[in-house]
Short mmCIF file of C-alpha atoms in Angstrom, two decimals:
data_model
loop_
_atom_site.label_atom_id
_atom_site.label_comp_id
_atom_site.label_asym_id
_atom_site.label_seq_id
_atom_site.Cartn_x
_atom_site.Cartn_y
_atom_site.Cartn_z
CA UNK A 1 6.97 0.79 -18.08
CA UNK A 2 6.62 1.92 -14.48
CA UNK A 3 9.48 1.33 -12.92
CA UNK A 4 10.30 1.97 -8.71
CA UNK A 5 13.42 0.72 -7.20
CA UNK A 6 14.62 1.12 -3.25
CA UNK A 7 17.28 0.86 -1.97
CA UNK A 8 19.29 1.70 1.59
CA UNK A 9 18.08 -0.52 3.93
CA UNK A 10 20.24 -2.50 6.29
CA UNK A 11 21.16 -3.14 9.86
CA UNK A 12 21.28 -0.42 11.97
CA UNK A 13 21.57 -0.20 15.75
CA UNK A 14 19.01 1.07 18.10
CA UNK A 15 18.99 4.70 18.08
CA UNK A 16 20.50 4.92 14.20
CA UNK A 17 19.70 6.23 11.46
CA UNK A 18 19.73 5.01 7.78
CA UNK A 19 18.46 6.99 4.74
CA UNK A 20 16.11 5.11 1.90
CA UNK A 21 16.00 5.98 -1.72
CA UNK A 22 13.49 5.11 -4.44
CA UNK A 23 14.69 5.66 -7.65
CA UNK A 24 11.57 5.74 -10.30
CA UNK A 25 11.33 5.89 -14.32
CA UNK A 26 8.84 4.77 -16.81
CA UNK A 27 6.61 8.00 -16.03
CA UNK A 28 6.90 11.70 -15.19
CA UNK A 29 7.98 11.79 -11.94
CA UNK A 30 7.39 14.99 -10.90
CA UNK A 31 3.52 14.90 -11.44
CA UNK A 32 2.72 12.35 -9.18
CA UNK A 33 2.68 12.16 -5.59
CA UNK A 34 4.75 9.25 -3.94
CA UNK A 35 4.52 7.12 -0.18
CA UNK A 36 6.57 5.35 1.88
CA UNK A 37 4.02 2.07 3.20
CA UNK A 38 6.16 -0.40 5.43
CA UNK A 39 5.53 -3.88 6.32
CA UNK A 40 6.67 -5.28 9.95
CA UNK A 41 7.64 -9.44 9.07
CA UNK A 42 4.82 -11.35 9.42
CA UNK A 43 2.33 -8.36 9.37
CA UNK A 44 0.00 -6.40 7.31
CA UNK A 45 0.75 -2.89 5.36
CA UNK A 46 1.24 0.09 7.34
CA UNK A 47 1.30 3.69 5.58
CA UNK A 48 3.99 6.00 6.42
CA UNK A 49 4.74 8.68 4.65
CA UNK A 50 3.43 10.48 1.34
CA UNK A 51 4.38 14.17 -0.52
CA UNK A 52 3.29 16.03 -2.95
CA UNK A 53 4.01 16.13 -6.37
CA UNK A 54 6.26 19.50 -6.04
CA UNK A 55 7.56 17.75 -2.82
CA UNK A 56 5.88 21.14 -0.95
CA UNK A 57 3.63 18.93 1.12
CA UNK A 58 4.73 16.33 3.00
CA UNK A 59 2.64 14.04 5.62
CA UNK A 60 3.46 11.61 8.22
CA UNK A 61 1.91 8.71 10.29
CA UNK A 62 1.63 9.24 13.94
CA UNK A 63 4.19 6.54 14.86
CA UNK A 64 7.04 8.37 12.45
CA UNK A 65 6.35 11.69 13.20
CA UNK A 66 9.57 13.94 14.24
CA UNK A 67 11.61 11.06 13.34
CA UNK A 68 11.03 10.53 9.64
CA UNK A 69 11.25 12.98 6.84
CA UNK A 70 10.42 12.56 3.39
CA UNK A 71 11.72 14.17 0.61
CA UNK A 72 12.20 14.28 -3.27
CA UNK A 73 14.18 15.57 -6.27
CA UNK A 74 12.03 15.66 -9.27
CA UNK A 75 15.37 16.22 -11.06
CA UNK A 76 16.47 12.98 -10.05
CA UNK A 77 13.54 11.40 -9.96
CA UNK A 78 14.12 10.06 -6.90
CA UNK A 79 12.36 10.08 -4.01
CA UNK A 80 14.24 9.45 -0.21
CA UNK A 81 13.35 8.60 3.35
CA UNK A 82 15.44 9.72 6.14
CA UNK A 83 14.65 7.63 9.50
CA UNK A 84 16.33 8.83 12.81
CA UNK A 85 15.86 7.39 16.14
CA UNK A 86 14.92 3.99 14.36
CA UNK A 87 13.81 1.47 17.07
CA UNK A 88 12.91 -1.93 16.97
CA UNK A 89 9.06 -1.48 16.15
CA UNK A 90 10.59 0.03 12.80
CA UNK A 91 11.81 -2.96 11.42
CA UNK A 92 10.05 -3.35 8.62
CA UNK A 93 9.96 -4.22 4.72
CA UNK A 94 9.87 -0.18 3.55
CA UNK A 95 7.99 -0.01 -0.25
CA UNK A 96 7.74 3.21 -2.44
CA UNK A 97 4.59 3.46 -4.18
CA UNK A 98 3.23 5.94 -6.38
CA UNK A 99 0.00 7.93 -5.94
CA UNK A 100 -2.11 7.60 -9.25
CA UNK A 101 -3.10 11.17 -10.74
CA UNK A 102 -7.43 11.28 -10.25
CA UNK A 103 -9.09 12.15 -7.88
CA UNK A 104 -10.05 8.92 -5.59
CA UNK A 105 -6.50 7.93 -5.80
CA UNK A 106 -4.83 4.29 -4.81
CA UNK A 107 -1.12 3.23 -5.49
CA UNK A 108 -1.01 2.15 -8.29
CA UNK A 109 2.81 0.91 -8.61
CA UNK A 110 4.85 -0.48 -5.72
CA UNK A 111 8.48 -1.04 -5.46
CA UNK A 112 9.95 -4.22 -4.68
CA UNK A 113 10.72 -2.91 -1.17
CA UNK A 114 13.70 -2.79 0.92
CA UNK A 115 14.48 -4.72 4.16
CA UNK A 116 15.33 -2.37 7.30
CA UNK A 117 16.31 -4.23 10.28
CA UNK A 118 16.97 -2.46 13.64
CA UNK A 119 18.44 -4.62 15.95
CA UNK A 120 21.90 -4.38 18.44
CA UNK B 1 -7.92 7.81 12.87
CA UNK B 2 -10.21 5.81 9.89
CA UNK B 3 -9.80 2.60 11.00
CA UNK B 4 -10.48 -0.28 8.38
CA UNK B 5 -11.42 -4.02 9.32
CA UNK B 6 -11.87 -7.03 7.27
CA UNK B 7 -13.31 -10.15 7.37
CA UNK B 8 -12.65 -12.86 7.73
CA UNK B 9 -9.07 -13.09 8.58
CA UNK B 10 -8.23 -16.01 6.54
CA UNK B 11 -10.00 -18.13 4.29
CA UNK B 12 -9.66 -21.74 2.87
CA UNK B 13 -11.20 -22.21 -0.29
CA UNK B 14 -10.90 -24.46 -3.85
CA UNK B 15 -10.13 -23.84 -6.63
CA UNK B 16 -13.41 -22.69 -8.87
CA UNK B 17 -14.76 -21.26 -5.76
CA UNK B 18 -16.34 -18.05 -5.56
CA UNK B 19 -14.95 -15.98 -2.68
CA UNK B 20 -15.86 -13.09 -1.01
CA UNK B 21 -13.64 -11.01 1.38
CA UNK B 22 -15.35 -7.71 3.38
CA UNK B 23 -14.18 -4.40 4.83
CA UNK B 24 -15.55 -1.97 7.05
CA UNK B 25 -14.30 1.68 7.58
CA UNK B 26 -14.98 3.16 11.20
CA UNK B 27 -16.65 5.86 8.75
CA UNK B 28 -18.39 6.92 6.00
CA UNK B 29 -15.46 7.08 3.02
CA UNK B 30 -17.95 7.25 0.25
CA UNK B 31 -15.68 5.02 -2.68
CA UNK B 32 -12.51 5.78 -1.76
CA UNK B 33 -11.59 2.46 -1.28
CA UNK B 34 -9.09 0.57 -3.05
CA UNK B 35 -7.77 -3.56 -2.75
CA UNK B 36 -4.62 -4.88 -3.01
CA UNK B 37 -2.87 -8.84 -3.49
CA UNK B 38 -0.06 -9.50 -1.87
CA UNK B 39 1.71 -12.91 -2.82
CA UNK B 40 4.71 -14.01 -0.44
CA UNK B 41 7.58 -12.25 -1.37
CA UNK B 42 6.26 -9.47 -3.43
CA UNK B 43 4.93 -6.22 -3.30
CA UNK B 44 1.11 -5.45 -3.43
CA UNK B 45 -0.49 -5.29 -6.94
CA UNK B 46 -3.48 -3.33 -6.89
CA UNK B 47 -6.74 -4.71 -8.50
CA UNK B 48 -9.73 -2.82 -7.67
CA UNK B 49 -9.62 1.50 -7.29
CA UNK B 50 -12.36 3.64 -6.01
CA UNK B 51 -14.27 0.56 -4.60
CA UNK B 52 -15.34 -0.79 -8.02
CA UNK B 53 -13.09 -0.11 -10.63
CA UNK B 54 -10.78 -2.72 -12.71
CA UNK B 55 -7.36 -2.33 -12.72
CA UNK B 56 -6.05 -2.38 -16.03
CA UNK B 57 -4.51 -6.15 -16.91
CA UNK B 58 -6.80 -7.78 -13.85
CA UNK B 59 -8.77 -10.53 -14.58
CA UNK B 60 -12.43 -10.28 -14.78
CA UNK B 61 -12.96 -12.00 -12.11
CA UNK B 62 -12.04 -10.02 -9.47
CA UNK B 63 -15.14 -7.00 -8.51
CA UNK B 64 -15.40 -4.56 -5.85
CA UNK B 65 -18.54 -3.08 -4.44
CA UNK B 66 -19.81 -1.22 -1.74
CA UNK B 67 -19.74 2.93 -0.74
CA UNK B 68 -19.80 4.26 2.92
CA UNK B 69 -18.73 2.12 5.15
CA UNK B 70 -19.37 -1.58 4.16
CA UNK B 71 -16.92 -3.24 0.74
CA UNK B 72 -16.48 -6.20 -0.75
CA UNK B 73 -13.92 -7.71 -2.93
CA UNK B 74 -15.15 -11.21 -5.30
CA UNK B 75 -13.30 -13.62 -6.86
CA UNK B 76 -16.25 -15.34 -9.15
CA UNK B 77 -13.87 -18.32 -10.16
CA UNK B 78 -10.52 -18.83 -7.75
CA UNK B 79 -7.55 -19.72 -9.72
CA UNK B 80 -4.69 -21.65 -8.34
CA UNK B 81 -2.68 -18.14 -8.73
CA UNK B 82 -5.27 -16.14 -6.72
CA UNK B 83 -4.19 -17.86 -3.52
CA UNK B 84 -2.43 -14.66 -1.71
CA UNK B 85 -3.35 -12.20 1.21
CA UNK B 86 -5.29 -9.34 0.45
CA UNK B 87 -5.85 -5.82 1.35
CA UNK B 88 -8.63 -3.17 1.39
CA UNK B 89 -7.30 0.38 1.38
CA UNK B 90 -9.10 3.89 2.14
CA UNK B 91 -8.00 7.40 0.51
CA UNK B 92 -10.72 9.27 2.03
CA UNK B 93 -8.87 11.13 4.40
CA UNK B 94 -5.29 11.31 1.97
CA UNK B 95 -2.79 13.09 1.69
CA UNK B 96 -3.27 13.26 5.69
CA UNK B 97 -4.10 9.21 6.33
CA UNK B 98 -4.12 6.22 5.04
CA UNK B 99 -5.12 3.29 6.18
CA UNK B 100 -5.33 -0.54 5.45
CA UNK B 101 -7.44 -3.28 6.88
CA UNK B 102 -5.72 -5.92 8.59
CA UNK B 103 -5.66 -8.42 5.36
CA UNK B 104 -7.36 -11.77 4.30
CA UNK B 105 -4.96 -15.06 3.99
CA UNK B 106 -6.73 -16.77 0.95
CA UNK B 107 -5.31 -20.47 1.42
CA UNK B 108 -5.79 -23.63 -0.73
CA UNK B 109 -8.22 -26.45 0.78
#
């Protein structure tokens, strides 16, 4: 079974930083590309961040760009956010989902999402 | 920027009901379009892939259609437990952008 599980969120001050991990299992990790979508309260999905399966690649949303960085360890099969500079607008429910393996791809499997909450 | 809109925003509708929720993309993104559920609380459970294709385990009475620009996602029969917010999705332009329309509240009437 498919299994993705974040954690890290929090409170963090204006300016802070705070580091999210998704820890996955049920399915070979390091095949699959993985995202970061976030979801403001009260508002729709927003995507954020994907990378590659060999964690080589990694692409960013316009309004996380230079402050976010995703990354991965295939040995841990774990995949991590790193958000600096957070602000208000990036208070958000943060989800890891993974990229199905075909060509027109959707996420297929979410995580249950952790709550980040920047605020003084 | 693909930008993805659906209509309507929210919906009231009964229970047997046959519902249908659309989404434009801002271009052509042949079938690269996917829809999500979202129920309160939880994270989005996808249901239709490459604008027409069943998720494994989803009812039969969910379909997709559409290619280009203009999708729809049906619900022939509404169950109680398809009253949630849902989302179209394009891939077109992944691993550089992705993008999701605004979502559709489904309520009870």
């Amino acid at each position: 079974e498919v299994q993705l599980f974040e954690s890290g969120g929090g409170l963090v001050q204006p300016g802070g930083s705070l580091r999210l991990s998704c820890a996955a299992s049920g399915f070979s990790f390091n095949i699959y590309a993985m995202s970061w979508v976030r979801q403001a309260p009260g508002k729709g999905l927003e995507w954020v961040s994907s990378i590659s399966a060999s964690g080589g690649s990694t692409y960013y949303a316009d309004s996380v760009k230079g402050r976010f960085t995703i990354s991965r360890d295939n040995s841990k099969n774990t995949l991590y956010m790193q958000m600096n500079s957070l602000t208000a607008e990036d208070t958000a429910i943060y989800y890891c989902a993974k990229e199905a393996n075909q060509l027109i791809a959707p996420f297929d499997y979410w995580g249950q999402g952790t709550l980040v909450t920047v605020s003084s | 920027d693909i930008q993805m809109t659906q209509s309507p925003s929210s919906l009231s509708a009964s229970v047997g009901d046959r519902v249908t929720i659309t989404c434009r993309a801002s271009q052509s993104i042949r079938r690269y379009l996917h829809w999500y559920q979202q129920k309160p609380g939880k994270a989005p459970k996808l249901l239709i892939y490459a604008a027409s294709s069943l998720q494994r385990g989803v009812p039969s009475r969910f379909s997709g259609s559409g290619s280009g620009t203009d999708f729809t996602l049906t619900i022939s029969s509404l169950q109680r437990e398809d009253f949630a917010t849902y989302y179209c999705q394009q891939s077109y332009s992944s691993p550089q952008e992705y993008s999701f329309g605004q979502g559709t509240k489904l309520e009870i009437k």
